[in-house]
GROMACS .gro file of C-alpha atoms in nm:
model
  503
    1UNK     CA    1   0.000   0.000   0.000
    2UNK     CA    2   0.281   0.234   0.090
    3UNK     CA    3   0.454   0.154  -0.240
    4UNK     CA    4   0.131   0.214  -0.429
    5UNK     CA    5   0.077   0.547  -0.254
    6UNK     CA    6   0.436   0.651  -0.336
    7UNK     CA    7   0.385   0.560  -0.701
    8UNK     CA    8   0.063   0.762  -0.715
    9UNK     CA    9   0.239   1.061  -0.560
   10UNK     CA   10   0.520   1.034  -0.811
   11UNK     CA   11   0.271   1.027  -1.099
   12UNK     CA   12   0.098   1.335  -0.962
   13UNK     CA   13   0.428   1.523  -0.927
   14UNK     CA   14   0.575   1.410  -1.260
   15UNK     CA   15   0.408   1.681  -1.477
   16UNK     CA   16   0.522   1.947  -1.231
   17UNK     CA   17   0.877   1.812  -1.225
   18UNK     CA   18   0.891   1.809  -1.605
   19UNK     CA   19   0.763   2.167  -1.623
   20UNK     CA   20   1.004   2.283  -1.354
   21UNK     CA   21   1.304   2.131  -1.532
   22UNK     CA   22   1.210   2.297  -1.863
   23UNK     CA   23   1.283   2.663  -1.809
   24UNK     CA   24   1.137   2.867  -2.097
   25UNK     CA   25   1.386   3.070  -2.301
   26UNK     CA   26   1.383   3.447  -2.310
   27UNK     CA   27   1.543   3.432  -2.655
   28UNK     CA   28   1.504   3.153  -2.909
   29UNK     CA   29   1.683   3.116  -3.243
   30UNK     CA   30   1.571   2.884  -3.521
   31UNK     CA   31   1.787   2.810  -3.825
   32UNK     CA   32   1.590   2.662  -4.114
   33UNK     CA   33   1.694   2.447  -4.409
   34UNK     CA   34   1.733   2.763  -4.617
   35UNK     CA   35   1.979   2.899  -4.364
   36UNK     CA   36   2.162   2.568  -4.362
   37UNK     CA   37   2.205   2.590  -4.740
   38UNK     CA   38   2.390   2.920  -4.698
   39UNK     CA   39   2.604   2.775  -4.420
   40UNK     CA   40   2.683   2.480  -4.649
   41UNK     CA   41   2.814   2.707  -4.922
   42UNK     CA   42   3.049   2.888  -4.686
   43UNK     CA   43   3.140   2.565  -4.508
   44UNK     CA   44   3.224   2.391  -4.834
   45UNK     CA   45   3.482   2.657  -4.916
   46UNK     CA   46   3.631   2.604  -4.571
   47UNK     CA   47   3.643   2.225  -4.618
   48UNK     CA   48   3.818   2.267  -4.954
   49UNK     CA   49   4.083   2.481  -4.788
   50UNK     CA   50   4.134   2.228  -4.511
   51UNK     CA   51   4.164   1.932  -4.750
   52UNK     CA   52   4.414   2.121  -4.962
   53UNK     CA   53   4.636   2.141  -4.654
   54UNK     CA   54   4.641   1.765  -4.600
   55UNK     CA   55   4.985   1.636  -4.508
   56UNK     CA   56   5.075   1.291  -4.643
   57UNK     CA   57   5.375   1.097  -4.521
   58UNK     CA   58   5.653   0.988  -4.754
   59UNK     CA   59   5.611   0.649  -4.917
   60UNK     CA   60   5.908   0.413  -4.944
   61UNK     CA   61   5.908   0.071  -5.104
   62UNK     CA   62   6.108  -0.207  -5.263
   63UNK     CA   63   6.006  -0.463  -5.522
   64UNK     CA   64   6.291  -0.691  -5.625
   65UNK     CA   65   6.568  -0.467  -5.758
   66UNK     CA   66   6.339  -0.165  -5.766
   67UNK     CA   67   6.364   0.091  -5.486
   68UNK     CA   68   6.123   0.385  -5.485
   69UNK     CA   69   6.066   0.693  -5.268
   70UNK     CA   70   5.757   0.912  -5.299
   71UNK     CA   71   5.779   1.244  -5.111
   72UNK     CA   72   5.658   1.605  -5.100
   73UNK     CA   73   5.299   1.505  -5.166
   74UNK     CA   74   5.063   1.799  -5.195
   75UNK     CA   75   4.705   1.856  -5.306
   76UNK     CA   76   4.685   2.073  -5.617
   77UNK     CA   77   4.311   2.074  -5.686
   78UNK     CA   78   3.978   1.957  -5.546
   79UNK     CA   79   3.650   1.905  -5.724
   80UNK     CA   80   3.371   1.862  -5.469
   81UNK     CA   81   3.095   1.808  -5.721
   82UNK     CA   82   2.817   1.691  -5.490
   83UNK     CA   83   2.774   1.782  -5.123
   84UNK     CA   84   2.494   1.789  -4.868
   85UNK     CA   85   2.455   1.943  -4.524
   86UNK     CA   86   2.140   1.817  -4.354
   87UNK     CA   87   1.970   1.822  -4.017
   88UNK     CA   88   1.951   1.491  -3.836
   89UNK     CA   89   1.688   1.477  -3.557
   90UNK     CA   90   1.802   1.508  -3.197
   91UNK     CA   91   2.135   1.696  -3.201
   92UNK     CA   92   2.315   1.623  -3.526
   93UNK     CA   93   2.425   1.774  -3.855
   94UNK     CA   94   2.522   1.540  -4.139
   95UNK     CA   95   2.777   1.659  -4.395
   96UNK     CA   96   2.837   1.438  -4.698
   97UNK     CA   97   3.059   1.477  -5.004
   98UNK     CA   98   2.998   1.236  -5.291
   99UNK     CA   99   3.196   1.152  -5.604
  100UNK     CA  100   3.467   1.411  -5.540
  101UNK     CA  101   3.812   1.415  -5.699
  102UNK     CA  102   4.148   1.517  -5.552
  103UNK     CA  103   4.448   1.600  -5.770
  104UNK     CA  104   4.794   1.538  -5.626
  105UNK     CA  105   5.150   1.612  -5.722
  106UNK     CA  106   5.448   1.442  -5.561
  107UNK     CA  107   5.819   1.388  -5.607
  108UNK     CA  108   5.950   1.050  -5.727
  109UNK     CA  109   6.285   0.882  -5.683
  110UNK     CA  110   6.363   0.545  -5.839
  111UNK     CA  111   6.670   0.323  -5.831
  112UNK     CA  112   6.679   0.018  -6.062
  113UNK     CA  113   7.016  -0.152  -6.080
  114UNK     CA  114   7.238   0.130  -6.209
  115UNK     CA  115   6.957   0.352  -6.332
  116UNK     CA  116   6.847   0.640  -6.113
  117UNK     CA  117   6.549   0.861  -6.197
  118UNK     CA  118   6.391   1.159  -6.020
  119UNK     CA  119   6.101   1.387  -6.113
  120UNK     CA  120   5.737   1.466  -6.038
  121UNK     CA  121   5.418   1.266  -6.077
  122UNK     CA  122   5.064   1.396  -6.115
  123UNK     CA  123   4.794   1.174  -5.968
  124UNK     CA  124   4.421   1.195  -5.915
  125UNK     CA  125   4.189   1.028  -5.664
  126UNK     CA  126   3.838   0.984  -5.805
  127UNK     CA  127   3.512   0.870  -5.653
  128UNK     CA  128   3.601   1.019  -5.315
  129UNK     CA  129   3.323   0.968  -5.059
  130UNK     CA  130   3.325   1.154  -4.726
  131UNK     CA  131   3.048   1.106  -4.470
  132UNK     CA  132   3.057   1.302  -4.143
  133UNK     CA  133   2.806   1.351  -3.863
  134UNK     CA  134   2.853   1.639  -3.617
  135UNK     CA  135   2.696   1.622  -3.272
  136UNK     CA  136   2.590   1.957  -3.125
  137UNK     CA  137   2.579   2.022  -2.752
  138UNK     CA  138   2.591   2.293  -2.486
  139UNK     CA  139   2.932   2.339  -2.326
  140UNK     CA  140   2.999   2.442  -1.965
  141UNK     CA  141   2.989   2.813  -2.051
  142UNK     CA  142   2.651   2.773  -2.224
  143UNK     CA  143   2.776   2.805  -2.581
  144UNK     CA  144   2.677   2.575  -2.867
  145UNK     CA  145   2.965   2.342  -2.948
  146UNK     CA  146   3.051   2.050  -3.173
  147UNK     CA  147   3.099   1.783  -2.907
  148UNK     CA  148   3.173   1.486  -3.133
  149UNK     CA  149   3.225   1.392  -3.496
  150UNK     CA  150   3.204   1.059  -3.676
  151UNK     CA  151   3.373   1.037  -4.014
  152UNK     CA  152   3.420   0.784  -4.291
  153UNK     CA  153   3.620   0.844  -4.608
  154UNK     CA  154   3.690   0.620  -4.908
  155UNK     CA  155   3.850   0.651  -5.252
  156UNK     CA  156   3.710   0.444  -5.538
  157UNK     CA  157   3.989   0.491  -5.793
  158UNK     CA  158   4.332   0.646  -5.818
  159UNK     CA  159   4.537   0.717  -6.129
  160UNK     CA  160   4.892   0.842  -6.185
  161UNK     CA  161   5.059   0.976  -6.495
  162UNK     CA  162   5.422   0.875  -6.542
  163UNK     CA  163   5.690   1.022  -6.770
  164UNK     CA  164   6.065   1.008  -6.807
  165UNK     CA  165   6.324   0.745  -6.902
  166UNK     CA  166   6.185   0.482  -6.666
  167UNK     CA  167   5.817   0.536  -6.747
  168UNK     CA  168   5.764   0.165  -6.819
  169UNK     CA  169   5.921   0.075  -6.485
  170UNK     CA  170   5.690   0.315  -6.304
  171UNK     CA  171   5.391   0.174  -6.478
  172UNK     CA  172   5.501  -0.168  -6.358
  173UNK     CA  173   5.532  -0.036  -6.006
  174UNK     CA  174   5.217   0.179  -6.026
  175UNK     CA  175   5.010  -0.082  -5.846
  176UNK     CA  176   5.233  -0.062  -5.540
  177UNK     CA  177   5.269   0.316  -5.550
  178UNK     CA  178   4.904   0.397  -5.616
  179UNK     CA  179   4.777   0.149  -5.359
  180UNK     CA  180   5.002   0.305  -5.096
  181UNK     CA  181   4.909   0.662  -5.191
  182UNK     CA  182   4.541   0.577  -5.193
  183UNK     CA  183   4.565   0.434  -4.843
  184UNK     CA  184   4.767   0.726  -4.705
  185UNK     CA  185   4.534   0.985  -4.857
  186UNK     CA  186   4.217   0.819  -4.730
  187UNK     CA  187   4.370   0.797  -4.382
  188UNK     CA  188   4.437   1.172  -4.371
  189UNK     CA  189   4.092   1.303  -4.476
  190UNK     CA  190   3.900   1.229  -4.154
  191UNK     CA  191   4.170   1.351  -3.911
  192UNK     CA  192   4.182   1.676  -4.109
  193UNK     CA  193   3.803   1.720  -4.086
  194UNK     CA  194   3.798   1.623  -3.719
  195UNK     CA  195   4.054   1.892  -3.640
  196UNK     CA  196   3.862   2.141  -3.854
  197UNK     CA  197   3.539   2.068  -3.664
  198UNK     CA  198   3.644   2.011  -3.303
  199UNK     CA  199   3.914   2.279  -3.297
  200UNK     CA  200   3.869   2.533  -3.573
  201UNK     CA  201   3.488   2.550  -3.601
  202UNK     CA  202   3.459   2.547  -3.222
  203UNK     CA  203   3.691   2.847  -3.210
  204UNK     CA  204   3.434   3.019  -3.434
  205UNK     CA  205   3.152   2.918  -3.198
  206UNK     CA  206   3.356   3.068  -2.914
  207UNK     CA  207   3.267   3.408  -3.062
  208UNK     CA  208   2.898   3.358  -2.978
  209UNK     CA  209   2.832   3.607  -2.694
  210UNK     CA  210   2.726   3.430  -2.376
  211UNK     CA  211   2.763   3.681  -2.095
  212UNK     CA  212   2.847   4.031  -2.213
  213UNK     CA  213   2.813   4.385  -2.088
  214UNK     CA  214   2.561   4.597  -2.280
  215UNK     CA  215   2.673   4.931  -2.137
  216UNK     CA  216   2.814   5.069  -1.813
  217UNK     CA  217   2.496   4.975  -1.624
  218UNK     CA  218   2.374   4.632  -1.736
  219UNK     CA  219   2.482   4.308  -1.903
  220UNK     CA  220   2.306   4.014  -2.067
  221UNK     CA  221   2.320   3.639  -2.017
  222UNK     CA  222   2.280   3.446  -2.344
  223UNK     CA  223   2.382   3.105  -2.211
  224UNK     CA  224   2.204   2.805  -2.361
  225UNK     CA  225   1.947   2.646  -2.135
  226UNK     CA  226   1.986   2.303  -2.296
  227UNK     CA  227   2.148   2.121  -2.585
  228UNK     CA  228   2.045   2.236  -2.934
  229UNK     CA  229   1.735   2.062  -3.068
  230UNK     CA  230   1.740   1.937  -3.426
  231UNK     CA  231   1.444   1.825  -3.634
  232UNK     CA  232   1.440   1.717  -3.997
  233UNK     CA  233   1.431   2.078  -4.120
  234UNK     CA  234   1.516   2.308  -3.825
  235UNK     CA  235   1.778   2.373  -3.558
  236UNK     CA  236   1.649   2.539  -3.240
  237UNK     CA  237   1.864   2.712  -2.978
  238UNK     CA  238   1.706   2.811  -2.643
  239UNK     CA  239   1.894   3.096  -2.474
  240UNK     CA  240   1.828   3.232  -2.127
  241UNK     CA  241   1.802   3.588  -2.261
  242UNK     CA  242   1.819   3.761  -1.921
  243UNK     CA  243   1.963   4.104  -1.846
  244UNK     CA  244   2.129   4.181  -1.513
  245UNK     CA  245   2.266   4.492  -1.338
  246UNK     CA  246   2.644   4.496  -1.341
  247UNK     CA  247   2.646   4.560  -0.967
  248UNK     CA  248   2.455   4.231  -0.912
  249UNK     CA  249   2.587   3.996  -1.179
  250UNK     CA  250   2.489   3.679  -0.994
  251UNK     CA  251   2.122   3.779  -0.988
  252UNK     CA  252   1.872   3.525  -1.125
  253UNK     CA  253   1.524   3.623  -1.240
  254UNK     CA  254   1.270   3.345  -1.274
  255UNK     CA  255   1.096   3.335  -1.609
  256UNK     CA  256   0.715   3.321  -1.592
  257UNK     CA  257   0.655   3.461  -1.942
  258UNK     CA  258   0.503   3.281  -2.235
  259UNK     CA  259   0.753   3.056  -2.414
  260UNK     CA  260   0.816   3.172  -2.773
  261UNK     CA  261   0.684   2.932  -3.036
  262UNK     CA  262   0.829   2.957  -3.386
  263UNK     CA  263   0.624   2.793  -3.658
  264UNK     CA  264   0.756   2.970  -3.967
  265UNK     CA  265   1.026   2.821  -4.191
  266UNK     CA  266   1.021   3.055  -4.494
  267UNK     CA  267   1.326   3.264  -4.392
  268UNK     CA  268   1.679   3.147  -4.318
  269UNK     CA  269   1.661   3.230  -3.949
  270UNK     CA  270   1.404   3.334  -3.688
  271UNK     CA  271   1.478   3.501  -3.356
  272UNK     CA  272   1.204   3.514  -3.092
  273UNK     CA  273   1.195   3.730  -2.778
  274UNK     CA  274   0.949   3.688  -2.494
  275UNK     CA  275   0.825   3.959  -2.259
  276UNK     CA  276   1.074   3.821  -2.006
  277UNK     CA  277   1.362   3.937  -2.229
  278UNK     CA  278   1.247   4.301  -2.221
  279UNK     CA  279   1.120   4.294  -1.860
  280UNK     CA  280   1.458   4.174  -1.735
  281UNK     CA  281   1.627   4.461  -1.920
  282UNK     CA  282   1.403   4.719  -1.759
  283UNK     CA  283   1.439   4.555  -1.418
  284UNK     CA  284   1.818   4.565  -1.455
  285UNK     CA  285   1.813   4.936  -1.544
  286UNK     CA  286   1.574   5.001  -1.255
  287UNK     CA  287   1.800   4.821  -1.009
  288UNK     CA  288   2.100   5.007  -1.148
  289UNK     CA  289   1.926   5.332  -1.047
  290UNK     CA  290   1.936   5.499  -1.387
  291UNK     CA  291   1.562   5.533  -1.456
  292UNK     CA  292   1.535   5.886  -1.321
  293UNK     CA  293   1.607   6.237  -1.436
  294UNK     CA  294   1.652   6.570  -1.261
  295UNK     CA  295   1.594   6.913  -1.416
  296UNK     CA  296   1.683   7.227  -1.223
  297UNK     CA  297   1.706   7.598  -1.292
  298UNK     CA  298   1.782   7.672  -1.656
  299UNK     CA  299   1.731   7.308  -1.757
  300UNK     CA  300   1.358   7.335  -1.683
  301UNK     CA  301   1.180   7.435  -2.006
  302UNK     CA  302   1.071   7.799  -1.983
  303UNK     CA  303   0.718   7.735  -2.104
  304UNK     CA  304   0.668   7.474  -1.834
  305UNK     CA  305   0.814   7.699  -1.565
  306UNK     CA  306   0.583   7.985  -1.661
  307UNK     CA  307   0.286   7.751  -1.657
  308UNK     CA  308   0.377   7.614  -1.315
  309UNK     CA  309   0.411   7.960  -1.171
  310UNK     CA  310   0.100   8.103  -1.335
  311UNK     CA  311  -0.163   7.829  -1.307
  312UNK     CA  312  -0.405   7.760  -1.029
  313UNK     CA  313  -0.156   7.499  -0.911
  314UNK     CA  314   0.111   7.766  -0.890
  315UNK     CA  315  -0.101   8.020  -0.704
  316UNK     CA  316  -0.168   7.768  -0.429
  317UNK     CA  317   0.180   7.639  -0.370
  318UNK     CA  318   0.414   7.913  -0.483
  319UNK     CA  319   0.284   8.217  -0.294
  320UNK     CA  320   0.584   8.246  -0.062
  321UNK     CA  321   0.886   8.473  -0.016
  322UNK     CA  322   1.092   8.228  -0.218
  323UNK     CA  323   0.861   8.238  -0.521
  324UNK     CA  324   1.150   8.355  -0.741
  325UNK     CA  325   1.372   8.063  -0.642
  326UNK     CA  326   1.472   7.818  -0.917
  327UNK     CA  327   1.250   7.519  -0.980
  328UNK     CA  328   1.365   7.157  -0.957
  329UNK     CA  329   1.179   6.868  -1.119
  330UNK     CA  330   1.277   6.512  -1.027
  331UNK     CA  331   1.119   6.228  -1.223
  332UNK     CA  332   1.190   5.886  -1.072
  333UNK     CA  333   1.049   5.552  -1.186
  334UNK     CA  334   0.882   5.392  -0.884
  335UNK     CA  335   0.868   5.029  -1.004
  336UNK     CA  336   1.027   4.823  -1.280
  337UNK     CA  337   0.850   4.898  -1.610
  338UNK     CA  338   0.656   4.612  -1.765
  339UNK     CA  339   0.644   4.506  -2.128
  340UNK     CA  340   0.330   4.377  -2.298
  341UNK     CA  341   0.351   4.213  -2.639
  342UNK     CA  342   0.030   4.168  -2.835
  343UNK     CA  343  -0.036   4.089  -3.200
  344UNK     CA  344  -0.119   4.457  -3.262
  345UNK     CA  345   0.199   4.593  -3.107
  346UNK     CA  346   0.439   4.619  -2.813
  347UNK     CA  347   0.394   4.859  -2.524
  348UNK     CA  348   0.574   4.945  -2.202
  349UNK     CA  349   0.391   5.057  -1.887
  350UNK     CA  350   0.580   5.292  -1.654
  351UNK     CA  351   0.485   5.429  -1.312
  352UNK     CA  352   0.688   5.714  -1.166
  353UNK     CA  353   0.696   5.997  -0.910
  354UNK     CA  354   0.737   6.356  -1.015
  355UNK     CA  355   0.853   6.584  -0.735
  356UNK     CA  356   0.844   6.961  -0.786
  357UNK     CA  357   1.052   7.175  -0.551
  358UNK     CA  358   1.187   7.525  -0.510
  359UNK     CA  359   1.562   7.548  -0.445
  360UNK     CA  360   1.637   7.891  -0.296
  361UNK     CA  361   2.010   7.972  -0.271
  362UNK     CA  362   2.173   7.872   0.058
  363UNK     CA  363   1.846   7.736   0.190
  364UNK     CA  364   1.694   7.386   0.207
  365UNK     CA  365   1.474   7.289  -0.088
  366UNK     CA  366   1.100   7.345  -0.046
  367UNK     CA  367   0.891   7.063  -0.191
  368UNK     CA  368   0.580   7.196  -0.358
  369UNK     CA  369   0.422   6.877  -0.478
  370UNK     CA  370   0.475   6.508  -0.526
  371UNK     CA  371   0.261   6.353  -0.795
  372UNK     CA  372   0.219   6.009  -0.946
  373UNK     CA  373   0.284   5.966  -1.319
  374UNK     CA  374   0.147   5.677  -1.521
  375UNK     CA  375   0.258   5.643  -1.880
  376UNK     CA  376   0.233   5.393  -2.161
  377UNK     CA  377   0.502   5.386  -2.427
  378UNK     CA  378   0.478   5.219  -2.763
  379UNK     CA  379   0.789   5.022  -2.855
  380UNK     CA  380   0.908   4.963  -3.210
  381UNK     CA  381   1.146   4.667  -3.210
  382UNK     CA  382   1.375   4.617  -3.506
  383UNK     CA  383   1.692   4.434  -3.598
  384UNK     CA  384   1.981   4.601  -3.773
  385UNK     CA  385   2.287   4.398  -3.865
  386UNK     CA  386   2.319   4.189  -3.552
  387UNK     CA  387   2.186   4.443  -3.301
  388UNK     CA  388   1.834   4.438  -3.157
  389UNK     CA  389   1.712   4.793  -3.107
  390UNK     CA  390   1.402   4.955  -2.958
  391UNK     CA  391   1.248   5.292  -3.046
  392UNK     CA  392   1.014   5.427  -2.777
  393UNK     CA  393   0.730   5.674  -2.822
  394UNK     CA  394   0.506   5.827  -2.556
  395UNK     CA  395   0.138   5.738  -2.609
  396UNK     CA  396  -0.055   5.782  -2.284
  397UNK     CA  397   0.020   6.014  -1.995
  398UNK     CA  398  -0.165   6.070  -1.669
  399UNK     CA  399  -0.072   6.251  -1.349
  400UNK     CA  400  -0.253   6.275  -1.018
  401UNK     CA  401  -0.172   6.388  -0.667
  402UNK     CA  402  -0.118   6.150  -0.381
  403UNK     CA  403  -0.202   6.427  -0.137
  404UNK     CA  404  -0.549   6.555  -0.223
  405UNK     CA  405  -0.826   6.556  -0.481
  406UNK     CA  406  -0.798   6.936  -0.499
  407UNK     CA  407  -0.437   6.914  -0.609
  408UNK     CA  408  -0.526   6.645  -0.862
  409UNK     CA  409  -0.779   6.887  -1.007
  410UNK     CA  410  -0.515   7.157  -1.023
  411UNK     CA  411  -0.279   6.918  -1.204
  412UNK     CA  412  -0.527   6.865  -1.487
  413UNK     CA  413  -0.395   7.169  -1.674
  414UNK     CA  414  -0.041   7.030  -1.650
  415UNK     CA  415  -0.117   6.707  -1.835
  416UNK     CA  416  -0.038   6.841  -2.183
  417UNK     CA  417   0.274   7.047  -2.099
  418UNK     CA  418   0.426   6.769  -1.887
  419UNK     CA  419   0.362   6.520  -2.167
  420UNK     CA  420   0.541   6.758  -2.402
  421UNK     CA  421   0.823   6.783  -2.147
  422UNK     CA  422   0.863   6.406  -2.148
  423UNK     CA  423   0.857   6.391  -2.528
  424UNK     CA  424   1.115   6.666  -2.570
  425UNK     CA  425   1.355   6.594  -2.285
  426UNK     CA  426   1.322   6.241  -2.148
  427UNK     CA  427   1.225   6.030  -2.448
  428UNK     CA  428   1.540   6.131  -2.643
  429UNK     CA  429   1.751   6.023  -2.345
  430UNK     CA  430   1.579   5.684  -2.330
  431UNK     CA  431   1.607   5.631  -2.705
  432UNK     CA  432   1.973   5.729  -2.697
  433UNK     CA  433   2.032   5.448  -2.446
  434UNK     CA  434   1.851   5.195  -2.663
  435UNK     CA  435   2.009   5.321  -2.988
  436UNK     CA  436   2.316   5.099  -2.959
  437UNK     CA  437   2.099   4.793  -2.905
  438UNK     CA  438   2.209   4.453  -2.787
  439UNK     CA  439   2.387   4.193  -2.995
  440UNK     CA  440   2.204   3.875  -3.096
  441UNK     CA  441   2.396   3.554  -3.010
  442UNK     CA  442   2.542   3.473  -3.353
  443UNK     CA  443   2.907   3.396  -3.433
  444UNK     CA  444   3.129   3.674  -3.556
  445UNK     CA  445   3.108   3.727  -3.930
  446UNK     CA  446   2.736   3.648  -3.961
  447UNK     CA  447   2.471   3.919  -3.991
  448UNK     CA  448   2.098   3.948  -4.059
  449UNK     CA  449   1.941   4.099  -4.368
  450UNK     CA  450   1.582   4.166  -4.484
  451UNK     CA  451   1.442   4.157  -4.130
  452UNK     CA  452   1.067   4.136  -4.065
  453UNK     CA  453   0.920   4.172  -3.714
  454UNK     CA  454   0.597   3.991  -3.626
  455UNK     CA  455   0.412   4.029  -3.294
  456UNK     CA  456   0.238   3.742  -3.118
  457UNK     CA  457   0.066   3.703  -2.782
  458UNK     CA  458   0.347   3.732  -2.526
  459UNK     CA  459   0.642   3.729  -2.767
  460UNK     CA  460   0.764   3.864  -3.099
  461UNK     CA  461   0.968   3.706  -3.377
  462UNK     CA  462   1.217   3.851  -3.622
  463UNK     CA  463   1.246   3.662  -3.949
  464UNK     CA  464   1.556   3.732  -4.152
  465UNK     CA  465   1.807   3.600  -4.401
  466UNK     CA  466   2.170   3.541  -4.316
  467UNK     CA  467   2.471   3.711  -4.465
  468UNK     CA  468   2.841   3.634  -4.417
  469UNK     CA  469   3.014   3.969  -4.369
  470UNK     CA  470   3.336   3.774  -4.305
  471UNK     CA  471   3.441   3.436  -4.434
  472UNK     CA  472   3.480   3.140  -4.200
  473UNK     CA  473   3.850   3.130  -4.273
  474UNK     CA  474   3.897   3.496  -4.181
  475UNK     CA  475   3.723   3.459  -3.844
  476UNK     CA  476   3.884   3.123  -3.764
  477UNK     CA  477   4.234   3.253  -3.843
  478UNK     CA  478   4.164   3.541  -3.606
  479UNK     CA  479   4.058   3.319  -3.316
  480UNK     CA  480   4.228   2.985  -3.388
  481UNK     CA  481   4.414   2.832  -3.092
  482UNK     CA  482   4.790   2.879  -3.090
  483UNK     CA  483   4.942   2.551  -3.214
  484UNK     CA  484   5.200   2.366  -3.011
  485UNK     CA  485   5.491   2.165  -3.143
  486UNK     CA  486   5.357   1.845  -2.992
  487UNK     CA  487   5.002   1.885  -3.116
  488UNK     CA  488   5.079   2.007  -3.465
  489UNK     CA  489   5.392   1.859  -3.625
  490UNK     CA  490   5.542   2.033  -3.923
  491UNK     CA  491   5.341   1.979  -4.238
  492UNK     CA  492   5.647   2.024  -4.459
  493UNK     CA  493   5.806   1.683  -4.539
  494UNK     CA  494   6.178   1.645  -4.519
  495UNK     CA  495   6.366   1.698  -4.842
  496UNK     CA  496   6.449   1.354  -4.980
  497UNK     CA  497   6.810   1.271  -5.045
  498UNK     CA  498   6.934   1.275  -5.402
  499UNK     CA  499   7.194   1.014  -5.322
  500UNK     CA  500   7.093   0.677  -5.475
  501UNK     CA  501   7.273   0.509  -5.192
  502UNK     CA  502   7.025   0.654  -4.945
  503UNK     CA  503   6.751   0.449  -5.109
   0.00000   0.00000   0.00000
């Protein structure tokens, strides 16, 4: 009975445990098959460059009285006629090259009795098949990484063209030479691609921003919440997407927002942001203490100052010996602003206090009024390059007094001028802070083009195409790990001896 009761309790708690372990992302990126096609084109150029740098060991042999030495083997040309880069469900990418050809050139040395011959040989490997599967995962820092690669390579045929005085001898020995070269070449393809994937491509993925500072006040955490998820035609990346104040970098904010759901596949890439993404940014700025502004003396707009001193509000509170003292206006956000995303648009609700004081010289300030301000801002979200930016505009504005209904009535005439004050003085400051934007977690060298923003209930998506502003080789060469003598032996083979006795 006790076991049965425990099983029932576990079944009841299981849905909650599953939900609790699946933290929704604040930012989600989906790469579609169209995006993968672009990545394949750039990746194929990179693979060609890597295969051209293959290092093949010298080949020595003896057949009766024939001694041969093949050295200084280098790849002169590649023809990768057919290639595919596909999603494999779970966490994999499959990269296949079919029916490729590799042209080689190497140095020959031959000793046959008293005849010695040296020169070069051109060879070609045809019907080259390369099949690789890359496993994607989340590393300890929260970046996407290639955690494993499986590779198989084969060569169907290999031919060599011989010339010189001992051409017939070489043709006799071609079976031994070509068989050896074919084996050595096929054995070097996969190690080259494994190094390219696990070392070089991962150095490119190291450029994905994970935890960066946005400005002098806040930073953002873009760490992956889980391993990448791959379907037959999409790759999804779930990022935390949480901002934090730089003074409290270890702060965690629980995500209760709607999880973004991306259904579209028409564009190369889709980036989704939930309300949590924007709320955490505003909370971080609020906690950093920068959501306030103070205007005093000459900084107070003259029209507003005249209105304050001349209206019914002014006659009540400013009839004092210090009536000619400078005015001070302090606008301070009272609670973290909240973002609301709906299909018709995005808005931000802000509550604040506006304190109006007189500041006579050499005397303590005299507070005239403290009022509550409630505003609603419309937010235009757009993507430019790789930066997400927000343009704010004041839509609704309401002020009322916390002290009395009479003062609230007196404030009615200030609604329009104070709204104008916000539009002319404060909104430009806010938009200047959001002008720089925040970088989307893509590797260096990749940018967005043709962006389209679509609002949904609780989140918005940005559909875009991808563009390589820098080639993979350029970025990898910039960030590639420094090689060590032990890990990377010299790729230049030793110069073979010209002395027949050394054979």
